[in-house]
Amino acid sequence: MSDTPLAIGIDFGGTSVKTGVVFRGNVIDHAPPISTQDFDEPEDLIDAMVRVIEDLRSRHSHIAAIGVGMPGFVDFDRGVVYNLTNVRGWVEIPLKAKLEEKTGLPAVVENDANCMAYAEWKRGAGRGLKHLVCLTLGTGVGGGIIANGQMVRGARHGAGEVGQTSIDYRGRRGAYGNLGALEDYVGNNEITNTAVEAYHAAGTHKSAEDCTPAGLASAAHAGDPIALQIWDDVGEKLACTIMNCCWLLNPEAIIIGGGVARAGDLVFGPMTSHLYAQLSAPFKDHLMILPARFGNEAGMIGAAALALEQAGFPVEP
Amino acid sequence: MSDTPLAIGIDFGGTSVKTGVVFRGNVIDHAPPISTQDFDEPEDLIDAMVRVIEDLRSRHSHIAAIGVGMPGFVDFDRGVVYNLTNVRGWVEIPLKAKLEEKTGLPAVVENDANCMAYAEWKRGAGRGLKHLVCLTLGTGVGGGIIANGQMVRGARHGAGEVGQTSIDYRGRRGAYGNLGALEDYVGNNEITNTAVEAYHAAGTHKSAEDCTPAGLASAAHAGDPIALQIWDDVGEKLACTIMNCCWLLNPEAIIIGGGVARAGDLVFGPMTSHLYAQLSAPFKDHLMILPARFGNEAGMIGAAALALEQAGFPVEP
């Protein structure tokens, strides 16, 4: 062992807040999750988070920092959560300052997809790289960008939202007003809806429960042509966005994680083939397309690594 | 005056090579252009460039560096031109090394659209900004990206190619194999072709000469509904790509230059209106959309500024 300090990593989700103790990219202890719905006031939820943190600190010395990944827009520099659509009252909450005041530890607050990207960059599939695009495929499609060996947050911390970029300038309007957003084609629910419709058009009734990404993966593995076509379509749409990332950012690697990515070759196969059919040689020859190393713990691991870096403990590859 | 040194800026185009002496963002002297078609061998063209450089040096002391903007892929670090499609024999040419050997001055070789972005960032509309996307609209649609106060070149110097990103994942296949590239909708020739077809469909004959961007700007200013529609379509397509740049990079400003941008409000009006209709508040409220400051001289100015920076004379805003 060395004297690398530990950090608390917090994955703040729409329904639950998961907290772990992270050591060099491994979650070595977990606290019981906190249900966000049990708290009417952000202050009360923050106090519950602090109790969990203090409980973990009582079991582990050397905890040097706290990192929180949030499901929404945050101001990373000020540590303020702008707005959470799924959690009551979370508007303009100075979470970093409150955690620091209540625990005495340095804290960082970051967008959850950026935390996932950070985990993969510092501890996972993208270790040692300088130019990286991460996608996380689930109910939403999130992302994070590393360029020139730095996280790209942009002017107002809004960068990296790969899932909100358009693949069709006359596509339908999504939640943020944008037309043809990738997320509105390959998010979990859209995959399910598209599949239910495709089966219906073919004269087969399938419920939404049959057509979850996991259900469609099973059907495709059994050779179901409709399910196979759905995955091909998902790959085609992902390929468009990945190609755009290549022309804009020319990354060394694209890292893909999240639940939908668990369909494995069903996603990676068509995606790669649609992508390579339209990428020119300088990109194609040097691009790595990698599955994410981390699953559900990516947010905790990334938030913890980021917290340590910001607290002055650089994460060495 | 100060002792800020001068630099040679070279805009290497498909048909001619333009060379100027640049002082703090101003081209203070020009050499006669060199026609690329007069030379069968790259070495002979390089010698002609060197003669022009030496002639300018004989008239100006304090020239400290040479910057060259090239119309194609370059390896910025090694200073090698990979391939020029329009100039005979230019494959894997170590231009930086050859210029340095023949002139004794430090040289840089960069993609021309990156030079334009560099000019706007260091000397033009984007001075002092840290997060910037530049587009240049002409026969081709080029671009350059600044993030975290650094040029984004990516893993193999291919980044910033805004015009090659797709706005339609099932659009037609472009020169590089990519489907639905912005350039294939809003490049000069595509604007002209679209307009000729639109007039034809409306029962009017117009030649390609009538339908240059300049001709269509005149027609639109005179109230011609077809020309106005063409510009609205151009704005709609540009808006899609700019929106994608916002979600990915969250820049402080988008800077737009090049010949097509000279249509002014005819481009900026529809583009801004299509863009604002689909950008959410955090982006919209803080995004500047700016016309480029520099015109034809952007390449020379940017190449010169970059050359000075690399030679150890940082360009102060």
XYZ file of C-alpha atoms in Angstrom, chain A residues 73 131 145 147-148 150-162 164-170 173 176-180 185 229 233 236-237 240 243-252 277-280 282-283 286, chain B residues 73 131 145 147-148 150-162 164-170 173 176-180 185 229 233 236-237 240 243-252 277-280 282-283 286:
108
model
C -26.205 21.035 -15.190
C -7.930 13.003 -26.657
C -14.784 15.033 -23.704
C -8.953 17.239 -25.397
C -5.277 18.129 -25.049
C -7.953 18.306 -20.184
C -11.643 17.875 -19.516
C -13.638 20.093 -21.885
C -16.371 21.844 -19.910
C -16.741 24.901 -22.124
C -17.800 28.400 -21.209
C -20.668 27.484 -18.862
C -19.927 23.850 -17.993
C -22.368 22.662 -20.648
C -19.911 20.829 -22.923
C -19.735 17.092 -23.552
C -23.443 16.513 -24.093
C -22.890 14.101 -26.950
C -28.004 16.094 -27.390
C -26.218 16.616 -30.693
C -28.375 16.194 -33.774
C -28.157 13.450 -36.344
C -30.983 14.898 -38.448
C -31.462 18.639 -38.879
C -35.135 18.076 -39.551
C -37.894 18.180 -31.400
C -34.321 20.809 -24.893
C -35.850 22.124 -28.103
C -33.163 20.577 -30.277
C -34.113 18.762 -33.466
C -32.988 15.197 -34.098
C -33.275 7.854 -31.149
C -32.644 -4.557 -37.433
C -30.412 1.106 -36.632
C -26.164 3.493 -37.628
C -27.267 6.446 -35.499
C -23.196 9.335 -37.200
C -18.147 10.311 -36.860
C -19.020 13.903 -35.969
C -16.898 13.633 -32.845
C -14.011 12.372 -34.984
C -14.181 15.259 -37.446
C -14.506 17.790 -34.645
C -12.126 16.358 -32.065
C -10.092 13.580 -33.708
C -9.913 11.549 -30.490
C -7.556 8.657 -29.925
C -17.959 2.818 -44.037
C -17.820 6.584 -43.755
C -14.607 7.457 -41.923
C -11.597 8.346 -44.022
C -6.479 9.147 -41.138
C -9.271 8.726 -38.595
C -5.910 5.285 -35.541
C -4.200 17.534 -43.726
C -13.675 28.482 -25.870
C -11.718 24.836 -32.381
C -11.059 24.782 -25.955
C -9.597 25.620 -22.557
C -5.792 25.824 -26.581
C -6.161 24.885 -30.215
C -7.802 21.457 -30.499
C -5.909 19.433 -33.096
C -6.720 15.982 -31.761
C -4.727 12.790 -31.965
C -3.641 13.107 -35.610
C -4.175 16.822 -36.333
C -7.545 16.081 -37.923
C -9.779 17.980 -35.488
C -11.811 21.097 -36.214
C -13.322 19.930 -39.499
C -16.713 21.408 -38.736
C -17.390 17.483 -42.525
C -19.744 16.777 -39.633
C -23.106 15.367 -40.596
C -26.467 17.077 -40.321
C -28.350 14.047 -41.658
C -27.328 10.500 -40.817
C -28.938 9.294 -44.023
C -22.250 10.506 -49.301
C -14.633 11.590 -47.624
C -17.294 8.894 -47.468
C -19.253 10.674 -44.772
C -23.024 10.917 -45.037
C -24.800 14.263 -44.879
C -25.207 21.374 -48.332
C -35.664 30.511 -49.265
C -32.184 26.742 -45.870
C -31.187 26.099 -41.036
C -28.349 23.735 -41.885
C -27.813 22.366 -36.818
C -26.032 23.659 -32.154
C -23.983 20.471 -32.187
C -20.847 22.488 -31.479
C -22.647 24.120 -28.535
C -23.691 20.812 -26.963
C -20.256 19.319 -27.484
C -18.025 22.299 -26.702
C -20.180 25.023 -25.153
C -18.099 27.798 -26.707
C -18.254 31.439 -25.671
C -35.406 28.107 -31.702
C -33.594 24.988 -30.562
C -30.936 26.072 -28.080
C -31.804 25.918 -24.412
C -27.803 28.134 -20.647
C -26.318 28.117 -24.128
C -24.269 33.358 -23.230
